[in-house]
Amino acid sequence: MEVTSMNGWSTAGRTRPVRYSIETSCALPRYTPVGRFRVLRHEKTCINCGRCIKECIYDVHRRKPEDPRLMDEPLSHLCKNCFRCIQQCPTRSLSKILNPEYLRLGDEYWTPEIITSTWLQAETGRIPVFGAGYRGPFSGPGFDSMWTDMSEIVRPTRDGIHGREYIHTGIDLGRKPDHLEFDGAGNLAGLPARVVHLPIPVLFGAFPVDLYGTKVAEAVCLAARSLGTFFAFDPGNWPSLLNRYSSSGVPRIGDDLEKARASIQGAAMVEIPFSKDWGKKLEQIRKINPDALVSVALPFTPDADTAVEALAAGSADVIHLMADRHGRAPLLPGSPFLKDALQWIHLHLVEKRIRDEVTLLASGGIAAAEHVPKAIISGADGVVITYPLLIGLECLACRECSLPDTCPREIRHIDPDWGATRMINLMAAWQNQLLEVLGAMGLREVRRLRGETGRALYFDQLEREVFQEEFR
Amino acid sequence: MKQVEKRIVRAPSRFRNALPRYAVERTVRCIRCGTCVELCPLGVHEIRPGQNLVTSPNVERCIGISCRENDFFCVAHCPMEALSISENPLLQTLGDRRWTPELILSTWELAETGFPPANGKAVEGGDSGGGFDKLRFRWKREAPRLESLLEARINLSVRLNRRDRGPERSIGLPLYGGGMSFGSISLPTMIGKAGAARNMGTLTCTGEGGYPDELVPYAPWVITQVATGLFGVREETIKLAPVVEFKYAQGAKPGLGGHLLGDKVTPAVAALRETVPGHSLFSPFPFHSVYSVEDHRKHLDWVLEINPDALVSVKVSTPTDVDMVAVGSYYAGAHIVHLDGGYGGTGAAPEIAKKNIAMPIEYAIPKVHRFLEQEGIRDEVTLMAGGGIRTAYDAAKAIALGADGVVIGTAELVALECCRCGNCESGRGCPRGIATTDEEMSCLMDPEWAIQRITNLYHGWKIQLMEILWRLDLDSVEELRGRRDLLFHEDYQGTR
């Protein structure tokens, strides 16, 4: 039993505040991970001398357990690319290539690097740390065309990032009206503002039960509840066994409100799709459950700015803007990236002076930890993710889920506790990386990051300022 | 600074096999007639004495498919059509976008021979798709022969002190070695860096892990670093140093401070840093005694009080207001402002920081250079730039953008046969014995060999820098500073 003192400090010998720290524990993979390399041993010329065993400090090479006179197949997934075995083999019998299976993972947006890094974070809960500097392209599309700023001198201390002066990563969902209204009798008019606090700026999207099964759904429930965040679900085919998690659930309500009445009654937040009669639906939901926050979800359409303005001026608590899986807004001219589409909506609300009236959530293309602060800088309060959680369960991003029982990782058959641990680990790693970014900027809370484009550096702008004018 | 006579001698690889660019396949159709052995002047094929078997043992000498044009092309002349040559897919596993396989191999070659490749095909940079990799020089004339170049007496030295106090100090090349701490790198690596600095008349830096006794013989060429952890900083070490560097931030982990993982804190490292073995060491960030230019000045005064002959350098990373920071350092009294860009190397940093935090050095240099010019103090500061300088060409481009000189880290390690596998930070550290403190792995490298390799690299760069200046029709590297008119950017060429 953990005793917590008044100021939020644990007294169980830890030196960290209990709040806003996520407990991780190792959750080993169920399958051999896909490594970047395939180590090749040329059997014809190999003399089984064992020199490679001596050279390799990562245990890629070993003798056959059943016949120690012979070398076994290299354990390629352990290879860390140091070339020692290749450069020291007396008969030059070793080589390696990029593993074709690795290259096939995901696509151009959900890159093999992102996928394998997600696996590692879900397994360990630790943030990826490597030496030798940055290895990627100078910049790229979407989120890769911005850098976050840092502050040279004034910022929380290094140990403050992970300890004594903790950085707040929580956000508030709900309306924050800029003034209170009273009726003639001096009573508060209208609904009091309801705000729900989440300790991390990340919510979980819906995992269709028919695709992923009940066990994945339960893992999502467990992880969301443990993290104190919300998960979305479709009440239509929701297994009743998972109703005990309803306080963390956000039912996505279609047209049939009556059918979903029970799930609305138990929810802290409800989501409806944007439509012409959103106002009517919202009222009906308020009648069923006046305490629930209502989120309205819509894609980035050409008139999304005025739609969002109407929602904010109306009484939606949360607006959920959806990009596609690659972080694009295909309905807008030129299919801009989430960062630009978000900024457009955010600035429109700022201009209308109603930005603080609502919470903006963004989803689509949030693939890596760095995308969270970048989406928030672009104007979101928080993000909604689905795919990274699935990848955290060792998904290969092969996108064959729509066919029953074709999943090469048999994700339907996971142990829910294991799945939850993987998701919690992943979120712990993401949160720690958010702390790194905030710490470098000298910000003590993520809410201050929203729309702070001054805390970012943009490729286009810098190119224009520094190169384009000069080097034509 | 005393010049020590330097001799450039070959320093071959520590490893048995080179990494071949091409694969030469010989099928079972080979009848061992020896035609290919006689044909190939490069010595790719060989019949070993006492064997009638033809092997292709020296495949790294093969010049690949382009050999097709030669009349000794083995594939075309094999009577049995038993030979084929292809690109070796092994190379795709080496390096990355910033350090391409070709760039790593060419850096290894420079470090082995001490001279740029004879065929004139120097690798300029990488394939990052931006920054230095898009900037090109507007050449004014063709490259000269090596002899004429050496006769041209092109001056590569850079003054480090442009202020009205402190001693005159120059370096013979427009570059010096960046800070890498004992703990992040092995002792032989440190000695290699220091010996090369001595040989080439430039400097290297201890990093923030203290000043190992083995470096004392090289003291005139060693900058010592003071970072927030103050690991191993003592009055004696400050007194030894020609230049003292204050590290406010590090490009690869800007705003996050130094981080040495517990695995690498061996008893020797801990003793030098006066810490506990096996425990991760953070340099707490930032200097909590510095919140203003005045506070900053206090630091500098403290150093100059201990060692009045020292120059003071201030190392900062590249936020959006990097220009303001540089000016602040000047007013605090710094002789050298050292900008460290985000894409440089490091022993350990969160991936998220390396990729995303602060701007690449290519933007920071012109920003700061212009700002100092506008402030009217450009000629009172020496501006050094590091964090992403991979080649002599990068160095020249950085100088043309407005730096006085550059700071080199990763390239030195590549000279020591680092293959950029990126495992510097964990477990026993570097499998190639460069960035490790593991007792067994540190023995993989002889310090004398390390000195020679880095000396060779810098000698090769020196020749390349002279060639660049020659082709730009300049007599000294100081004339190149800020000559943005000599550069163009591939993407914006002709858009005027």
mmCIF file of C-alpha atoms in Angstrom, chain A residues 36-37 44 51 55 57-58 80-92 94-98 103 127-139 143-144 146-159 161-162 165 369-371 373-374 433-437 439-440 454 456-459 462-472, chain B residues 14-17 19 57 59-60 89-90 92-94 96-98 128-131 135 138 248-249 254-256 282-286 288 290-291 316-317 319-320 325 343-352 354-360 362-363 366-367 370 401 419-426 428-429 431-432 441 444 484 487-489 492-496:
data_model
loop_
_atom_site.group_PDB
_atom_site.id
_atom_site.type_symbol
_atom_site.label_atom_id
_atom_site.label_comp_id
_atom_site.label_asym_id
_atom_site.label_seq_id
_atom_site.Cartn_x
_atom_site.Cartn_y
_atom_site.Cartn_z
ATOM 1 C CA ARG A 36 16.477 -4.302 -39.740
ATOM 2 C CA PHE A 37 19.136 -6.677 -40.966
ATOM 3 C CA LYS A 44 30.144 -23.293 -48.678
ATOM 4 C CA ARG A 51 35.622 -16.361 -34.889
ATOM 5 C CA GLU A 55 33.585 -10.896 -32.440
ATOM 6 C CA ILE A 57 28.932 -8.844 -28.493
ATOM 7 C CA TYR A 58 25.236 -9.158 -29.266
ATOM 8 C CA LYS A 80 23.112 -4.148 -34.242
ATOM 9 C CA ASN A 81 25.034 -3.392 -37.406
ATOM 10 C CA CYS A 82 28.590 -3.197 -36.064
ATOM 11 C CA PHE A 83 30.148 -5.107 -38.990
ATOM 12 C CA ARG A 84 32.699 -6.817 -36.763
ATOM 13 C CA CYS A 85 31.860 -10.382 -37.781
ATOM 14 C CA ILE A 86 31.815 -9.418 -41.451
ATOM 15 C CA GLN A 87 35.136 -7.609 -41.262
ATOM 16 C CA GLN A 88 36.908 -10.286 -39.241
ATOM 17 C CA CYS A 89 35.681 -13.536 -40.796
ATOM 18 C CA PRO A 90 38.822 -15.334 -42.031
ATOM 19 C CA THR A 91 37.009 -16.725 -45.056
ATOM 20 C CA ARG A 92 34.742 -13.722 -45.759
ATOM 21 C CA LEU A 94 29.541 -13.407 -43.692
ATOM 22 C CA SER A 95 27.523 -10.605 -45.176
ATOM 23 C CA LYS A 96 24.292 -8.874 -44.437
ATOM 24 C CA ILE A 97 21.477 -7.154 -46.241
ATOM 25 C CA LEU A 98 18.547 -4.993 -45.263
ATOM 26 C CA LEU A 103 11.375 -3.019 -45.487
ATOM 27 C CA ILE A 127 12.200 6.221 -24.553
ATOM 28 C CA PRO A 128 14.470 5.429 -27.498
ATOM 29 C CA VAL A 129 18.006 6.633 -26.784
ATOM 30 C CA PHE A 130 20.869 6.073 -29.207
ATOM 31 C CA GLY A 131 24.290 7.452 -29.874
ATOM 32 C CA ALA A 132 26.019 8.797 -32.978
ATOM 33 C CA GLY A 133 23.608 11.631 -33.664
ATOM 34 C CA TYR A 134 20.695 12.061 -36.006
ATOM 35 C CA ARG A 135 20.541 9.824 -39.063
ATOM 36 C CA GLY A 136 17.520 10.915 -41.012
ATOM 37 C CA PRO A 137 16.712 13.405 -43.734
ATOM 38 C CA PHE A 138 17.177 17.148 -43.224
ATOM 39 C CA SER A 139 13.429 17.662 -43.122
ATOM 40 C CA PHE A 143 5.326 17.063 -38.909
ATOM 41 C CA ASP A 144 8.858 16.490 -40.185
ATOM 42 C CA MET A 146 8.966 21.566 -38.079
ATOM 43 C CA TRP A 147 11.373 21.552 -35.171
ATOM 44 C CA THR A 148 10.498 22.411 -31.606
ATOM 45 C CA ASP A 149 12.401 25.216 -29.986
ATOM 46 C CA MET A 150 14.530 25.154 -26.879
ATOM 47 C CA SER A 151 15.424 27.760 -24.340
ATOM 48 C CA GLU A 152 19.107 28.292 -23.804
ATOM 49 C CA ILE A 153 19.009 29.321 -20.193
ATOM 50 C CA VAL A 154 15.747 29.550 -18.290
ATOM 51 C CA ARG A 155 14.013 26.239 -17.892
ATOM 52 C CA PRO A 156 13.209 23.586 -15.321
ATOM 53 C CA THR A 157 16.221 21.699 -14.137
ATOM 54 C CA ARG A 158 17.126 18.448 -15.774
ATOM 55 C CA ASP A 159 16.155 16.454 -12.737
ATOM 56 C CA ILE A 161 11.895 16.933 -15.834
ATOM 57 C CA HIS A 162 11.696 13.623 -14.043
ATOM 58 C CA GLU A 165 9.723 20.138 -10.065
ATOM 59 C CA ALA A 369 5.738 10.597 -29.679
ATOM 60 C CA GLU A 370 7.007 13.784 -31.305
ATOM 61 C CA HIS A 371 3.706 14.237 -33.133
ATOM 62 C CA PRO A 373 3.672 18.197 -28.987
ATOM 63 C CA LYS A 374 3.709 19.152 -32.655
ATOM 64 C CA GLN A 433 9.332 12.213 -24.594
ATOM 65 C CA LEU A 434 6.775 14.973 -24.203
ATOM 66 C CA LEU A 435 8.588 15.922 -20.995
ATOM 67 C CA GLU A 436 11.878 16.062 -22.896
ATOM 68 C CA VAL A 437 10.390 18.448 -25.428
ATOM 69 C CA GLY A 439 11.730 20.594 -20.597
ATOM 70 C CA ALA A 440 13.944 21.752 -23.429
ATOM 71 C CA GLY A 454 6.549 30.771 -31.589
ATOM 72 C CA ALA A 456 8.488 25.972 -33.095
ATOM 73 C CA LEU A 457 10.760 26.424 -36.069
ATOM 74 C CA TYR A 458 9.360 25.843 -39.520
ATOM 75 C CA PHE A 459 11.302 24.526 -42.461
ATOM 76 C CA LEU A 462 13.667 29.205 -42.282
ATOM 77 C CA GLU A 463 14.412 28.205 -45.862
ATOM 78 C CA ARG A 464 12.832 31.419 -47.049
ATOM 79 C CA GLU A 465 14.627 33.602 -44.530
ATOM 80 C CA VAL A 466 18.031 31.984 -44.682
ATOM 81 C CA PHE A 467 18.469 30.386 -48.102
ATOM 82 C CA GLN A 468 15.850 31.311 -50.647
ATOM 83 C CA GLU A 469 16.518 35.038 -50.735
ATOM 84 C CA GLU A 470 20.283 34.582 -50.626
ATOM 85 C CA PHE A 471 21.134 31.641 -52.804
ATOM 86 C CA ARG A 472 19.154 31.980 -55.985
ATOM 87 C CA ARG B 14 42.245 -2.552 -37.879
ATOM 88 C CA PHE B 15 40.037 -5.166 -39.487
ATOM 89 C CA ARG B 16 40.882 -8.054 -41.731
ATOM 90 C CA ASN B 17 38.277 -7.453 -44.430
ATOM 91 C CA LEU B 19 33.693 -3.625 -46.980
ATOM 92 C CA PRO B 57 39.888 -12.459 -52.615
ATOM 93 C CA VAL B 59 36.905 -7.853 -54.093
ATOM 94 C CA GLU B 60 37.223 -4.409 -52.490
ATOM 95 C CA PRO B 89 23.730 -5.066 -51.037
ATOM 96 C CA LEU B 90 25.879 -5.122 -47.901
ATOM 97 C CA GLN B 92 22.924 -0.525 -48.017
ATOM 98 C CA THR B 93 23.208 -1.591 -44.397
ATOM 99 C CA LEU B 94 26.060 0.849 -43.747
ATOM 100 C CA ASP B 96 22.300 6.542 -43.174
ATOM 101 C CA ARG B 97 20.952 9.605 -44.962
ATOM 102 C CA ARG B 98 23.399 12.022 -43.375
ATOM 103 C CA SER B 128 19.931 14.371 -46.372
ATOM 104 C CA GLY B 129 18.076 16.424 -48.970
ATOM 105 C CA GLY B 130 18.699 19.776 -47.310
ATOM 106 C CA GLY B 131 21.224 22.153 -45.783
ATOM 107 C CA LEU B 135 24.462 23.984 -51.068
ATOM 108 C CA ARG B 138 30.224 28.557 -57.572
ATOM 109 C CA TYR B 248 25.522 25.809 -21.969
ATOM 110 C CA ALA B 249 23.908 23.348 -24.329
ATOM 111 C CA PRO B 254 19.523 20.895 -26.647
ATOM 112 C CA GLY B 255 18.135 21.979 -23.343
ATOM 113 C CA LEU B 256 18.410 18.517 -21.878
ATOM 114 C CA PHE B 282 23.068 13.873 -15.782
ATOM 115 C CA SER B 283 24.483 17.292 -16.149
ATOM 116 C CA PRO B 284 21.691 19.170 -14.453
ATOM 117 C CA PHE B 285 20.299 21.750 -16.796
ATOM 118 C CA PRO B 286 20.840 24.673 -17.086
ATOM 119 C CA HIS B 288 21.376 27.401 -12.219
ATOM 120 C CA VAL B 290 23.209 31.821 -14.794
ATOM 121 C CA TYR B 291 20.089 33.775 -15.605
ATOM 122 C CA VAL B 316 25.404 26.963 -27.149
ATOM 123 C CA SER B 317 22.844 25.130 -29.227
ATOM 124 C CA PRO B 319 17.150 27.877 -30.628
ATOM 125 C CA THR B 320 15.178 30.376 -32.620
ATOM 126 C CA VAL B 325 22.348 34.248 -27.232
ATOM 127 C CA TYR B 343 22.181 17.171 -36.369
ATOM 128 C CA GLY B 344 25.562 16.459 -34.859
ATOM 129 C CA GLY B 345 26.712 13.374 -33.067
ATOM 130 C CA THR B 346 26.466 12.446 -29.442
ATOM 131 C CA GLY B 347 27.207 9.541 -27.172
ATOM 132 C CA ALA B 348 23.602 9.228 -26.037
ATOM 133 C CA ALA B 349 20.538 11.303 -26.646
ATOM 134 C CA PRO B 350 16.829 10.703 -26.873
ATOM 135 C CA GLU B 351 15.962 10.177 -30.530
ATOM 136 C CA ILE B 352 13.166 12.707 -30.180
ATOM 137 C CA LYS B 354 18.175 14.675 -31.961
ATOM 138 C CA LYS B 355 15.539 14.833 -34.637
ATOM 139 C CA ASN B 356 13.209 17.542 -33.425
ATOM 140 C CA ILE B 357 14.671 20.038 -31.027
ATOM 141 C CA ALA B 358 16.377 23.255 -32.202
ATOM 142 C CA MET B 359 17.464 24.160 -35.705
ATOM 143 C CA PRO B 360 20.104 22.674 -37.978
ATOM 144 C CA GLU B 362 23.036 25.589 -41.587
ATOM 145 C CA TYR B 363 20.373 28.076 -40.493
ATOM 146 C CA PRO B 366 24.068 32.919 -41.228
ATOM 147 C CA LYS B 367 21.545 34.108 -38.643
ATOM 148 C CA ARG B 370 24.353 38.679 -39.788
ATOM 149 C CA LEU B 401 27.827 30.988 -44.491
ATOM 150 C CA CYS B 419 30.522 2.652 -38.689
ATOM 151 C CA ARG B 420 27.733 4.743 -37.103
ATOM 152 C CA CYS B 421 25.864 1.754 -35.755
ATOM 153 C CA GLY B 422 24.653 4.000 -32.938
ATOM 154 C CA ASN B 423 25.231 1.640 -30.026
ATOM 155 C CA CYS B 424 27.536 4.046 -28.192
ATOM 156 C CA GLU B 425 25.217 4.470 -25.279
ATOM 157 C CA SER B 426 24.285 1.122 -23.955
ATOM 158 C CA ARG B 428 29.394 -2.254 -22.989
ATOM 159 C CA GLY B 429 29.232 0.628 -25.422
ATOM 160 C CA PRO B 431 31.581 -2.652 -30.309
ATOM 161 C CA ARG B 432 34.489 -1.149 -32.221
ATOM 162 C CA MET B 441 36.816 -3.108 -25.717
ATOM 163 C CA LEU B 444 40.668 -2.800 -29.495
ATOM 164 C CA ARG B 484 27.511 33.730 -49.342
ATOM 165 C CA LEU B 487 27.339 29.512 -52.761
ATOM 166 C CA PHE B 488 24.125 28.539 -54.437
ATOM 167 C CA HIS B 489 21.302 26.265 -53.324
ATOM 168 C CA TYR B 492 16.543 27.808 -55.621
ATOM 169 C CA GLN B 493 19.133 28.091 -58.348
ATOM 170 C CA GLY B 494 17.868 30.448 -61.021
ATOM 171 C CA THR B 495 14.570 31.341 -59.337
ATOM 172 C CA ARG B 496 15.451 35.004 -59.259
#
